[in-house]
Short mmCIF file of C-alpha atoms and ligand atoms in Angstrom, two decimals:
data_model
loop_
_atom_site.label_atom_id
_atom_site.label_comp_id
_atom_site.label_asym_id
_atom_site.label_seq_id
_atom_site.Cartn_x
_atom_site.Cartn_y
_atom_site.Cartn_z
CA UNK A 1 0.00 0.00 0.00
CA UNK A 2 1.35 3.57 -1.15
CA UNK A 3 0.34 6.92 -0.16
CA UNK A 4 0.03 8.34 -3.59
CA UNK A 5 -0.98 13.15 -4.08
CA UNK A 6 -2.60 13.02 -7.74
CA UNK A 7 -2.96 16.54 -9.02
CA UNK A 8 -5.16 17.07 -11.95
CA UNK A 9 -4.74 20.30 -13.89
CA UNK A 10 -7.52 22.23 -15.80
CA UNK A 11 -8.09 20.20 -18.94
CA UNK A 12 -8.51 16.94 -16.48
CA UNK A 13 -11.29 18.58 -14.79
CA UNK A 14 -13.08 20.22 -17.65
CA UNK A 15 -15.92 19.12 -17.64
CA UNK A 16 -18.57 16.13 -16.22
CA UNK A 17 -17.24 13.55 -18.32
CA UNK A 18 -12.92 14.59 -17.87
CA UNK A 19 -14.27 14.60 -14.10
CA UNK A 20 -15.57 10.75 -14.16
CA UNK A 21 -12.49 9.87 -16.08
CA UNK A 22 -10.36 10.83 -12.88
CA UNK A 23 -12.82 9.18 -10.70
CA UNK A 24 -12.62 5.89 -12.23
CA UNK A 25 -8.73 6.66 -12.37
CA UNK A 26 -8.42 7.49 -8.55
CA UNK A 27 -10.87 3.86 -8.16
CA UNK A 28 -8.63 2.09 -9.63
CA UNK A 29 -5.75 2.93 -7.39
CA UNK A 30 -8.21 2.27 -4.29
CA UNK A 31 -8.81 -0.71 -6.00
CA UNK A 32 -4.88 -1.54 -5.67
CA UNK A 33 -5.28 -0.65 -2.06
CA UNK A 34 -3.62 2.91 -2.19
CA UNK A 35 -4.39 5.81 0.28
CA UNK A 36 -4.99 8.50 -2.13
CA UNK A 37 -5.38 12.89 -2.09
CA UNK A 38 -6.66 14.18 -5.30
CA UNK A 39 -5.72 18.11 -5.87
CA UNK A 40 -7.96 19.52 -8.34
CA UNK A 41 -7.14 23.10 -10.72
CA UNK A 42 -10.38 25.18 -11.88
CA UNK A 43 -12.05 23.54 -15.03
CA UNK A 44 -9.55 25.27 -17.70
CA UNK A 45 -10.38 28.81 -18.88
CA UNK A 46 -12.07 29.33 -15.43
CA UNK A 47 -9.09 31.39 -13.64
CA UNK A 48 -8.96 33.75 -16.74
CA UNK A 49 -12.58 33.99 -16.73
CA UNK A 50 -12.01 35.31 -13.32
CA UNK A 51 -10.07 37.69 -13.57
CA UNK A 52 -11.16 39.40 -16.55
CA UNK A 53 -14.68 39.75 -14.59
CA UNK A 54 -12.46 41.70 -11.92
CA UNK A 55 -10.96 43.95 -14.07
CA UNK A 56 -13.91 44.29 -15.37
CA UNK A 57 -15.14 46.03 -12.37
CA UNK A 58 -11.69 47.36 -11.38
CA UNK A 59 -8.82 47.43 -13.70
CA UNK A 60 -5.79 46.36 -11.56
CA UNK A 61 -7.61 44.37 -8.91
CA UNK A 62 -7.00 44.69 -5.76
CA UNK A 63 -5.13 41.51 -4.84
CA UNK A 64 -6.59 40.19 -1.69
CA UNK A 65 -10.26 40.65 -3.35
CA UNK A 66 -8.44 39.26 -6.36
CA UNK A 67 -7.91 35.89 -4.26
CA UNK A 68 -11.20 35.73 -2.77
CA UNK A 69 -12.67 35.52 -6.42
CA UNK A 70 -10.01 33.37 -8.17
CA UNK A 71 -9.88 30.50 -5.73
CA UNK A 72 -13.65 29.60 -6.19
CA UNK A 73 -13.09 28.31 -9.22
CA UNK A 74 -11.20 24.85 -7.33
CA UNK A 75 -13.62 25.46 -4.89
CA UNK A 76 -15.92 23.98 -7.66
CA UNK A 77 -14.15 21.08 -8.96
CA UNK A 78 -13.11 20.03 -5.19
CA UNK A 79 -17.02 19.30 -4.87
CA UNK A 80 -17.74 18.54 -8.34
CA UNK A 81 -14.43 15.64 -7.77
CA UNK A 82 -15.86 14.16 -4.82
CA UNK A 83 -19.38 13.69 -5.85
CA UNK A 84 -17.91 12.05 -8.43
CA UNK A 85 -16.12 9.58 -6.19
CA UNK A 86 -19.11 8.85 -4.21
CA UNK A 87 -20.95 8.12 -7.68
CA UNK A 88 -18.51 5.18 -8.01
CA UNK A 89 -19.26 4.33 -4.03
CA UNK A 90 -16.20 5.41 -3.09
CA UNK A 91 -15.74 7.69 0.21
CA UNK A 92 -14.27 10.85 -0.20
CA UNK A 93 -13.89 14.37 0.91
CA UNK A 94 -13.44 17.62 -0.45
CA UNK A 95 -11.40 20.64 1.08
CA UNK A 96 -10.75 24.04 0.73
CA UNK A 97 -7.13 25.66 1.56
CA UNK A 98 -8.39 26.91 4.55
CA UNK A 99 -10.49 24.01 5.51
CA UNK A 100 -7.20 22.00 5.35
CA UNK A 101 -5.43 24.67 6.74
CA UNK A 102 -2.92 25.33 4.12
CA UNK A 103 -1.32 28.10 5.85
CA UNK A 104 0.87 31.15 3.63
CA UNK A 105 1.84 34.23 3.81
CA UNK A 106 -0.12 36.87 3.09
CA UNK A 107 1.36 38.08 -0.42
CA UNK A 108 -1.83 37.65 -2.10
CA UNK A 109 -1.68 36.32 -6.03
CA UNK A 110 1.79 34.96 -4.85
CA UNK A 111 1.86 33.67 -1.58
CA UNK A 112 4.17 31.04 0.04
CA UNK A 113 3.41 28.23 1.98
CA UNK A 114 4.70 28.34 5.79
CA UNK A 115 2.84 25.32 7.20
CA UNK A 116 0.53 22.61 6.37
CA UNK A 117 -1.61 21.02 8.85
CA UNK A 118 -2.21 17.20 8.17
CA UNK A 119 -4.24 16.21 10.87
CA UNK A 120 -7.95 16.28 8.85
CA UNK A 121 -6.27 14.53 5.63
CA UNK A 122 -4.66 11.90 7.79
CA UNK A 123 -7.76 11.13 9.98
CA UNK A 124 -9.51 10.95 6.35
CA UNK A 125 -7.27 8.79 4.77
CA UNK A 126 -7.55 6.30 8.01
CA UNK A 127 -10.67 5.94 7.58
CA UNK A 128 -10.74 5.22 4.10
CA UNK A 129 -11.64 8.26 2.59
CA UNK A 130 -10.41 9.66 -0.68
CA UNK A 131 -9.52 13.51 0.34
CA UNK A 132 -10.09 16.14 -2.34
CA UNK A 133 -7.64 19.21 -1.85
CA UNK A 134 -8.49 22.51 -3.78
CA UNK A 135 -5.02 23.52 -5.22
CA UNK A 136 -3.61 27.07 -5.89
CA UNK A 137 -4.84 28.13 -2.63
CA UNK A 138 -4.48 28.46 0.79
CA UNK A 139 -5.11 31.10 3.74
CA UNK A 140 -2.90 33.49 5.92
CA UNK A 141 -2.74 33.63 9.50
CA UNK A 142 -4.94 36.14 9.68
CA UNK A 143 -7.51 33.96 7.88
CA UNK A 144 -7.70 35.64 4.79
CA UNK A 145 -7.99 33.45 1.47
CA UNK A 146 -4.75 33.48 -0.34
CA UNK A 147 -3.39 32.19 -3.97
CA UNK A 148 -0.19 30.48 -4.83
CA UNK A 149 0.30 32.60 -8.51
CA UNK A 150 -0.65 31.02 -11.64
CA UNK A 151 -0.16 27.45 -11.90
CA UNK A 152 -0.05 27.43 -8.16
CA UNK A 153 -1.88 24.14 -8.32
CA UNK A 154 1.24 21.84 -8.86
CA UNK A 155 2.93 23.87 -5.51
CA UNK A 156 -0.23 22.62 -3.79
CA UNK A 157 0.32 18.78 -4.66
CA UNK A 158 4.13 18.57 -3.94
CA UNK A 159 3.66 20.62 -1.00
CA UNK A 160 0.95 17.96 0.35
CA UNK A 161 3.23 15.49 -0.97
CA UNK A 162 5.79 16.64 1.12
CA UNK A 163 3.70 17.58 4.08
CA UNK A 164 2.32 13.89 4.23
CA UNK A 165 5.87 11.90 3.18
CA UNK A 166 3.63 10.69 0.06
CA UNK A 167 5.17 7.87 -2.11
CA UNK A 168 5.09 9.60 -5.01
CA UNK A 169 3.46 12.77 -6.32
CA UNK A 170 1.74 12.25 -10.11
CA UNK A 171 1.20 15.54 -11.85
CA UNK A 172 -1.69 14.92 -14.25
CA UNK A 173 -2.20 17.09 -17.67
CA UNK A 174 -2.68 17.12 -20.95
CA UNK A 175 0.48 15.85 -22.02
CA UNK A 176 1.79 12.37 -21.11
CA UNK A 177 5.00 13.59 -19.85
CA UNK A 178 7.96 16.02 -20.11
CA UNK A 179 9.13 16.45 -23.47
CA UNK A 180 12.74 17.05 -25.85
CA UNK A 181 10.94 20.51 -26.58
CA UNK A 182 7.12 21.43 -26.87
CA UNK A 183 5.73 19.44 -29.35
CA UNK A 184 3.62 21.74 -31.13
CA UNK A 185 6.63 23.11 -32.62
CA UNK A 186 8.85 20.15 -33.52
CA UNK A 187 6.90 17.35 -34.13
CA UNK A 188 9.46 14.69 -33.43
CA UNK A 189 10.28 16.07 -30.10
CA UNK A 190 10.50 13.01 -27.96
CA UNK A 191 9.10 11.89 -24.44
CA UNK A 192 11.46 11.77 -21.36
CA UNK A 193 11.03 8.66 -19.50
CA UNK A 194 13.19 10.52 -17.04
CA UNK A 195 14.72 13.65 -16.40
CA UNK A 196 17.12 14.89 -13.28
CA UNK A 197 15.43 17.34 -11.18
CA UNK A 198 17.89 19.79 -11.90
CA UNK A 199 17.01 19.59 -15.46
CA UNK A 200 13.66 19.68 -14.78
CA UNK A 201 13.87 23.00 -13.06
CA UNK A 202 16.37 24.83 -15.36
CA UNK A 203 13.45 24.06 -18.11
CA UNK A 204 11.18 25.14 -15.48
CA UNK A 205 12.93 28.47 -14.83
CA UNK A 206 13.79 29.04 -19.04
CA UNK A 207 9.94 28.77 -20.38
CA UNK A 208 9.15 25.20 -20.00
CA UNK A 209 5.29 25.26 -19.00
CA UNK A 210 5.15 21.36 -18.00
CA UNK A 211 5.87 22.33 -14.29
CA UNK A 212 5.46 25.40 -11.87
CA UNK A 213 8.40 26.24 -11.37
CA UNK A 214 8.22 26.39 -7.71
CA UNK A 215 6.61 23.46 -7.29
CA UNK A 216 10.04 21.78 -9.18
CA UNK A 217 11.49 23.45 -6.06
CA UNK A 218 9.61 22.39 -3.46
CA UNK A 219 9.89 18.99 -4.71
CA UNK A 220 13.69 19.08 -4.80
CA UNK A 221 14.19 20.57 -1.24
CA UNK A 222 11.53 18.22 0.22
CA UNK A 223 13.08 15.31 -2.29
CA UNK A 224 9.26 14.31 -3.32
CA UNK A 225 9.23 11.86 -6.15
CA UNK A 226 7.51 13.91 -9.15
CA UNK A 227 6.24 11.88 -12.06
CA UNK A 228 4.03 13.82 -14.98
CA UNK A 229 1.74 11.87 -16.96
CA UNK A 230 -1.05 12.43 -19.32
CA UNK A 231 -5.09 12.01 -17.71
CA UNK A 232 -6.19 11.44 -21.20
CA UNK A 233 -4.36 7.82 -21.12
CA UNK A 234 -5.21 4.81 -19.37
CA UNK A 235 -1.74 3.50 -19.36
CA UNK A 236 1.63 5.00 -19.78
CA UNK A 237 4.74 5.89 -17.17
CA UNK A 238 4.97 9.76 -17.89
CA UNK A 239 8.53 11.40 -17.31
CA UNK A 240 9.97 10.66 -13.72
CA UNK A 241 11.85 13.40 -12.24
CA UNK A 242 14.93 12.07 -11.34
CA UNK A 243 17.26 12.94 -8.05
CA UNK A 244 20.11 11.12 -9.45
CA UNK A 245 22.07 11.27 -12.43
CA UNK A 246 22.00 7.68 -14.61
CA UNK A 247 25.44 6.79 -14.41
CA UNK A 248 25.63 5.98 -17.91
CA UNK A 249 27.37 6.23 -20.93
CA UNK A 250 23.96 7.04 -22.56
CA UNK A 251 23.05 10.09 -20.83
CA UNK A 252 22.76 12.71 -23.64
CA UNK A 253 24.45 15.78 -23.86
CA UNK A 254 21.36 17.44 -23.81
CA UNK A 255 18.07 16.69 -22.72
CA UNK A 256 15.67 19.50 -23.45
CA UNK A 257 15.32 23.21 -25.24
CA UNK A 258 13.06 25.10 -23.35
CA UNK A 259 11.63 28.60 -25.41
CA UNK A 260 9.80 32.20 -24.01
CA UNK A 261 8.49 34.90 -25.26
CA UNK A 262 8.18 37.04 -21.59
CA UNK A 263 11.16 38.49 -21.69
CA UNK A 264 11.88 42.29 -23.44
CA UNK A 265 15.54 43.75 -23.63
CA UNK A 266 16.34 47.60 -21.76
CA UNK A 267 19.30 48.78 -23.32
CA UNK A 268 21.56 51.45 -21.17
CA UNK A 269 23.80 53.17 -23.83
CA UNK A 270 26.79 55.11 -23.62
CA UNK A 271 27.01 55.33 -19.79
CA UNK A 272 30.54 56.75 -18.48
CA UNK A 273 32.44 53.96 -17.03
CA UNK A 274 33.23 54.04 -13.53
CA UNK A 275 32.45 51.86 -10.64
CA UNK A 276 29.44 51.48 -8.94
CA UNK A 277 27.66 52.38 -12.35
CA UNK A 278 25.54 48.66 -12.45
CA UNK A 279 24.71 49.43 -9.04
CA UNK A 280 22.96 52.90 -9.99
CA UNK A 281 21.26 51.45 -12.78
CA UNK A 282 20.10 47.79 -11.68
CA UNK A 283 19.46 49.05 -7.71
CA UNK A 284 16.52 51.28 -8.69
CA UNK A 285 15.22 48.78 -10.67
CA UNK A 286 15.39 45.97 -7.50
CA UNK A 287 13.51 48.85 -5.51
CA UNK A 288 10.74 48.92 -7.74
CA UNK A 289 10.76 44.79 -7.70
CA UNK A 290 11.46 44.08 -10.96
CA UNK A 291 13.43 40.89 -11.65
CA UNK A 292 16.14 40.65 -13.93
CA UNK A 293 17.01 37.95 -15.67
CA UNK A 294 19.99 38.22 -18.15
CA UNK A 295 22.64 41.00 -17.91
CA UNK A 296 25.37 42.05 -20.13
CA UNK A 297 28.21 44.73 -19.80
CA UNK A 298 30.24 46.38 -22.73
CA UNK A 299 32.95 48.72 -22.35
CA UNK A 300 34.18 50.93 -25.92
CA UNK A 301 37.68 52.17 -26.20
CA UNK A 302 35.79 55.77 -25.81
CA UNK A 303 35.43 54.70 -22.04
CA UNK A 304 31.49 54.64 -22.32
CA UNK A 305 29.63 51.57 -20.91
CA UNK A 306 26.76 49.78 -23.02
CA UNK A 307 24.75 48.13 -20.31
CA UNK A 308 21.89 45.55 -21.47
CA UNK A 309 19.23 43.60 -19.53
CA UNK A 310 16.44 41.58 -19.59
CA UNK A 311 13.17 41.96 -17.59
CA UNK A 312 10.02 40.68 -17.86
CA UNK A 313 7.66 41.80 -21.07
CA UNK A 314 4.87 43.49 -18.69
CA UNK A 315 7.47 45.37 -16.90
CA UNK A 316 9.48 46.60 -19.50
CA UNK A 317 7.65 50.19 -19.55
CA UNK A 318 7.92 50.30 -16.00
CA UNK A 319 11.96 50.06 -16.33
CA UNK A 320 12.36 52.46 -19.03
CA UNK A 321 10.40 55.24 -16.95
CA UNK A 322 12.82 54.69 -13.85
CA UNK A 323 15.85 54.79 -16.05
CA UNK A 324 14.67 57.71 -17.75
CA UNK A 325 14.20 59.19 -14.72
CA UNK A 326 17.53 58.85 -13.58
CA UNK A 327 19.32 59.07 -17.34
CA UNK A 328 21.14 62.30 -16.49
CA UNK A 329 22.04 61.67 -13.53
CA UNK A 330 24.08 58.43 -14.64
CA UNK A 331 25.39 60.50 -17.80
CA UNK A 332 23.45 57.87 -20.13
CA UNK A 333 23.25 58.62 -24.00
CA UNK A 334 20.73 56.44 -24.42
CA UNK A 335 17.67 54.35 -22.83
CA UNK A 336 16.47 51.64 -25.50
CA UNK A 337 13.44 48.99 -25.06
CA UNK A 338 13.01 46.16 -26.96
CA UNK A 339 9.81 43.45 -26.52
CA UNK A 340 10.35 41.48 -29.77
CA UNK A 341 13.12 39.14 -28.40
CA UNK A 342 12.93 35.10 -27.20
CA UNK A 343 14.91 33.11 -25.08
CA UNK A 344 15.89 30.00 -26.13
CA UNK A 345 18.04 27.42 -24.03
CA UNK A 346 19.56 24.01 -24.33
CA UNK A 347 19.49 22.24 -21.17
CA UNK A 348 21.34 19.06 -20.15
CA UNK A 349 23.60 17.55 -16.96
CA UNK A 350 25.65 16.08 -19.94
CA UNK A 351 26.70 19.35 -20.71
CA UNK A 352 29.16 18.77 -17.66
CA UNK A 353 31.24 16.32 -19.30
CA UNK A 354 31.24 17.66 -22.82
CA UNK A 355 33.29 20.34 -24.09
CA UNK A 356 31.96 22.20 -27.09
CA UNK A 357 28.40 22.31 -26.96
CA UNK A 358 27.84 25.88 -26.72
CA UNK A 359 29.78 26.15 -30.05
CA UNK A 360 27.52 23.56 -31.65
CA UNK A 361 25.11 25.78 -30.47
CA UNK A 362 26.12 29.42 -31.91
CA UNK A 363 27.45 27.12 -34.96
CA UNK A 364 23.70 25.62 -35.75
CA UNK A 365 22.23 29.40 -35.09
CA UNK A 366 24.76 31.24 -37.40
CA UNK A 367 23.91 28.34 -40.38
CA UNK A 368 20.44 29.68 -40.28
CA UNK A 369 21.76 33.48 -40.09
CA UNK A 370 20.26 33.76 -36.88
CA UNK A 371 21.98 36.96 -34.84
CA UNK A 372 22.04 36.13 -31.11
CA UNK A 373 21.94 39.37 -28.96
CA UNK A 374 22.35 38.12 -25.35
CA UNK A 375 24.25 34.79 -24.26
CA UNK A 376 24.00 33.74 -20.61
CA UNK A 377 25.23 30.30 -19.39
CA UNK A 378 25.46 27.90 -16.07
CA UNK A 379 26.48 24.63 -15.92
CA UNK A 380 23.78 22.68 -17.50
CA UNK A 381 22.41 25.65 -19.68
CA UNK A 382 23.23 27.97 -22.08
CA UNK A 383 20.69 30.27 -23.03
CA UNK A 384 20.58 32.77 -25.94
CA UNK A 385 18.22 35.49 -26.59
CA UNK A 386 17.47 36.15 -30.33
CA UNK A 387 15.24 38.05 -32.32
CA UNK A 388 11.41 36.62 -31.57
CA UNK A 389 10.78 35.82 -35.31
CA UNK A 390 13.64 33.64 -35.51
CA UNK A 391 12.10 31.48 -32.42
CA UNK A 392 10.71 28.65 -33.79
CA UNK A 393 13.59 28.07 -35.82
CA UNK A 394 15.95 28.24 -33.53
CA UNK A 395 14.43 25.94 -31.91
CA UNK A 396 13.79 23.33 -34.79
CA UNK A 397 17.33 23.32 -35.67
CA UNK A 398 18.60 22.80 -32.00
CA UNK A 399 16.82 19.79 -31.86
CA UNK A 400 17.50 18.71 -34.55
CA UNK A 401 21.39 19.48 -34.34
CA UNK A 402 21.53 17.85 -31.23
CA UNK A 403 19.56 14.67 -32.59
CA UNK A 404 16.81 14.84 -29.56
CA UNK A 405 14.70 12.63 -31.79
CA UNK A 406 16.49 9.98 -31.55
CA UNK A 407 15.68 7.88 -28.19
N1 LIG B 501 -6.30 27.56 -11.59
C1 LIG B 501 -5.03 28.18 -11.33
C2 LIG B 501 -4.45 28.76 -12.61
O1 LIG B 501 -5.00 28.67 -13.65
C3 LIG B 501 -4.07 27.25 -10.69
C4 LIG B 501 -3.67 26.05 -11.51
O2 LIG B 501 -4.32 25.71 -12.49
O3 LIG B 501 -2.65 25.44 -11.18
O4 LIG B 501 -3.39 29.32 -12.57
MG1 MG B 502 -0.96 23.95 -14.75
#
């Protein structure tokens, strides 16, 4: 007998019928004996629905109101899942965050789980019950309803997973597992029966949407065994995240490109070079709590400084306003935006023991006259930002290049 989270996302509780599908899924594994928690998402389109009736009433909702509305919509398919269950004669239970006592902070639309209290699930379980866990939510210690940020579902299951030393934690979606790259743009791109979980969160944190990226965190901290598999198939192994590295000669140099479109370029230009100068420009831009993600530096023999960063696309007029603000006081020429850029990384522990990969990469990417504006690298990545016309290509000829078809 195994203690097994299941989270479902939006597309596996869209509707009546998706709903029974998981019921007779989560039967099956009572069947086997298992203890099981189901977390639910909304039914998918819900959350958006949500909020654009919020800003439809006020145009940058205010966030704790913002909760309250959003997290009904898992406060539906939490019910909607357990009257299923009982359908099929099965016991079960739904809860709320709050009801659980899924306890965060109180940064609404992104809070953080401190504390979760197992004491109703565990009682439940005990007695047989299947316990249905609304995900993306909890409730701060003040008791108001809180959200995890978008996605915020998957944080919910590894979290329980962790909270209750699950066996595993099964991430359920629309896909039936983690690919080479997102299918929709290379066609061959392959399944992964595995992937390390250091992998899994570098694709995480470069675009990949398989995953929350937090919840990839949680898992690795709290080491819960992560496997992603498809609630559209009756059979199938998904990708298992891995906390070990195969030792073998078969590993592959690299095991996923990962792709985004969030990202716009602020270009700095013609700043006198002196120190302290990043400071002035990038601390005003921390103040305002604006995350930056790739930075580069260029000094001229003239003694100016070209200074180049990337932020996130919905901040991007926020950062030109502070640095215009401050332009003459850092002696800039210049204060450049630029949204039409990508980000496109190769990913891959094999990267450790291979020398030349980032020159296959820039090789591949030059054959198809493709200019790369930003490089930025770590052990098991190397990420370039390019021109966002030239994304899907880029990313066609990586995989290709690096033969991720092949199994
Ligand atoms: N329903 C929430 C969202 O759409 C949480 C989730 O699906 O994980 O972001
Ligand atoms: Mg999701």
């Amino acid at each position: 007998m195994a203690l097994i989270v299941q989270k479902y996302g939006g597309t596996s509780v869209a509707n009546p019928e998706r709903i029974k599908a998981l019921a007779s899924r989560v039967a099956r594994y009572k069947a086997l004996g298992h203890q099981v928690v189901v977390v639910v998402s909304a039914m998918s389109g819900e959350t958006n629905r949500l909020i654009a009736l919020a800003r439809e009433l006020m145009p940058d909702p205010d966030p704790r109101e913002l909760d309250v509305v959003v997290s009904t919509g898992e406060q539906v398919t939490i019910g909607l899942t357990a009257m299923a269950l009982m359908d099929l004669g099965i016991k079960a239970k739904s809860y709320t965050g709050s009801q659980v006592r899924i306890v965060t902070n109180s940064a609404f639309t992104k809070a953080r789980i401190l504390h979760i209290d197992d004491a109703k699930i565990r009682a439940d379980l005990n007695s047989g019950h299947v316990v249905v866990v609304a995900g993306f939510q909890g409730v701060d210690e003040h008791g108001n309803i809180t959200t995890l940020g978008r996605g915020g579902s998957d944080t919910t299951g590894v979290a329980l997973a962790a909270a209750l030393k699950a066996d595993e934690c099964q991430i359920y979606t629309d896909v039936d597992g983690v690919y080479t790259t997102d299918p929709r743009i290379v066609p061959e791109a392959r399944r992964l029966k595995s992937i390390t979980f250091e992998e899994m969160l570098e694709l995480a944190s470069q675009g990949s949407k398989v995953l929350q990226i937090r919840s990839v965190e949680f898992a690795g901290k709290y080491q819960v065994k992560l496997r992603v598999l498809s609630s559209f198939e009756e059979e199938g192994d998904g990708t298992l995240i891995t906390f070990e590295e195969e030792d073998n000669m078969e590993q592959p140099i690299i095991s996923g490109i990962a792709f985004n479109r969030d990202e716009a370029k602020v270009t700095v230009l013609g700043v006198p070079d002196r120190p302290g100068i990043a400071y002035q420009i990038l601390g005003p831009i921390a103040d305002a709590n604006i995350d930056v993600d790739i930075i580069i530096q260029n000094t001229g023999a003239d003694g100016t400084t070209d200074f180049t960063f990337t932020v996130h696309k919905n901040e991007l007029n926020k950062a030109l306003d502070i640095l215009r603000n401050i332009q003459a006081h850092i002696g800039a020429r210049e204060i450049a935006g630029d949204d039409k850029i990508a980000k496109v990384s190769i990913v891959g522990v094999g990267m450790r023991s291979h020398v030349g990969v980032a020159s296959q990469m820039f090789r591949t990417l030059a054959e198809e006259g493709i200019n790369i504006q930003m490089i930025s690298t770590s052990e098991i990545k190397i990420a370039v930002v390019i021109e966002e016309k030239y994304m899907e290509l880029a990313v066609r000829v990586l995989h290709k290049a690096f033969e991720l078809e092949e199994a």
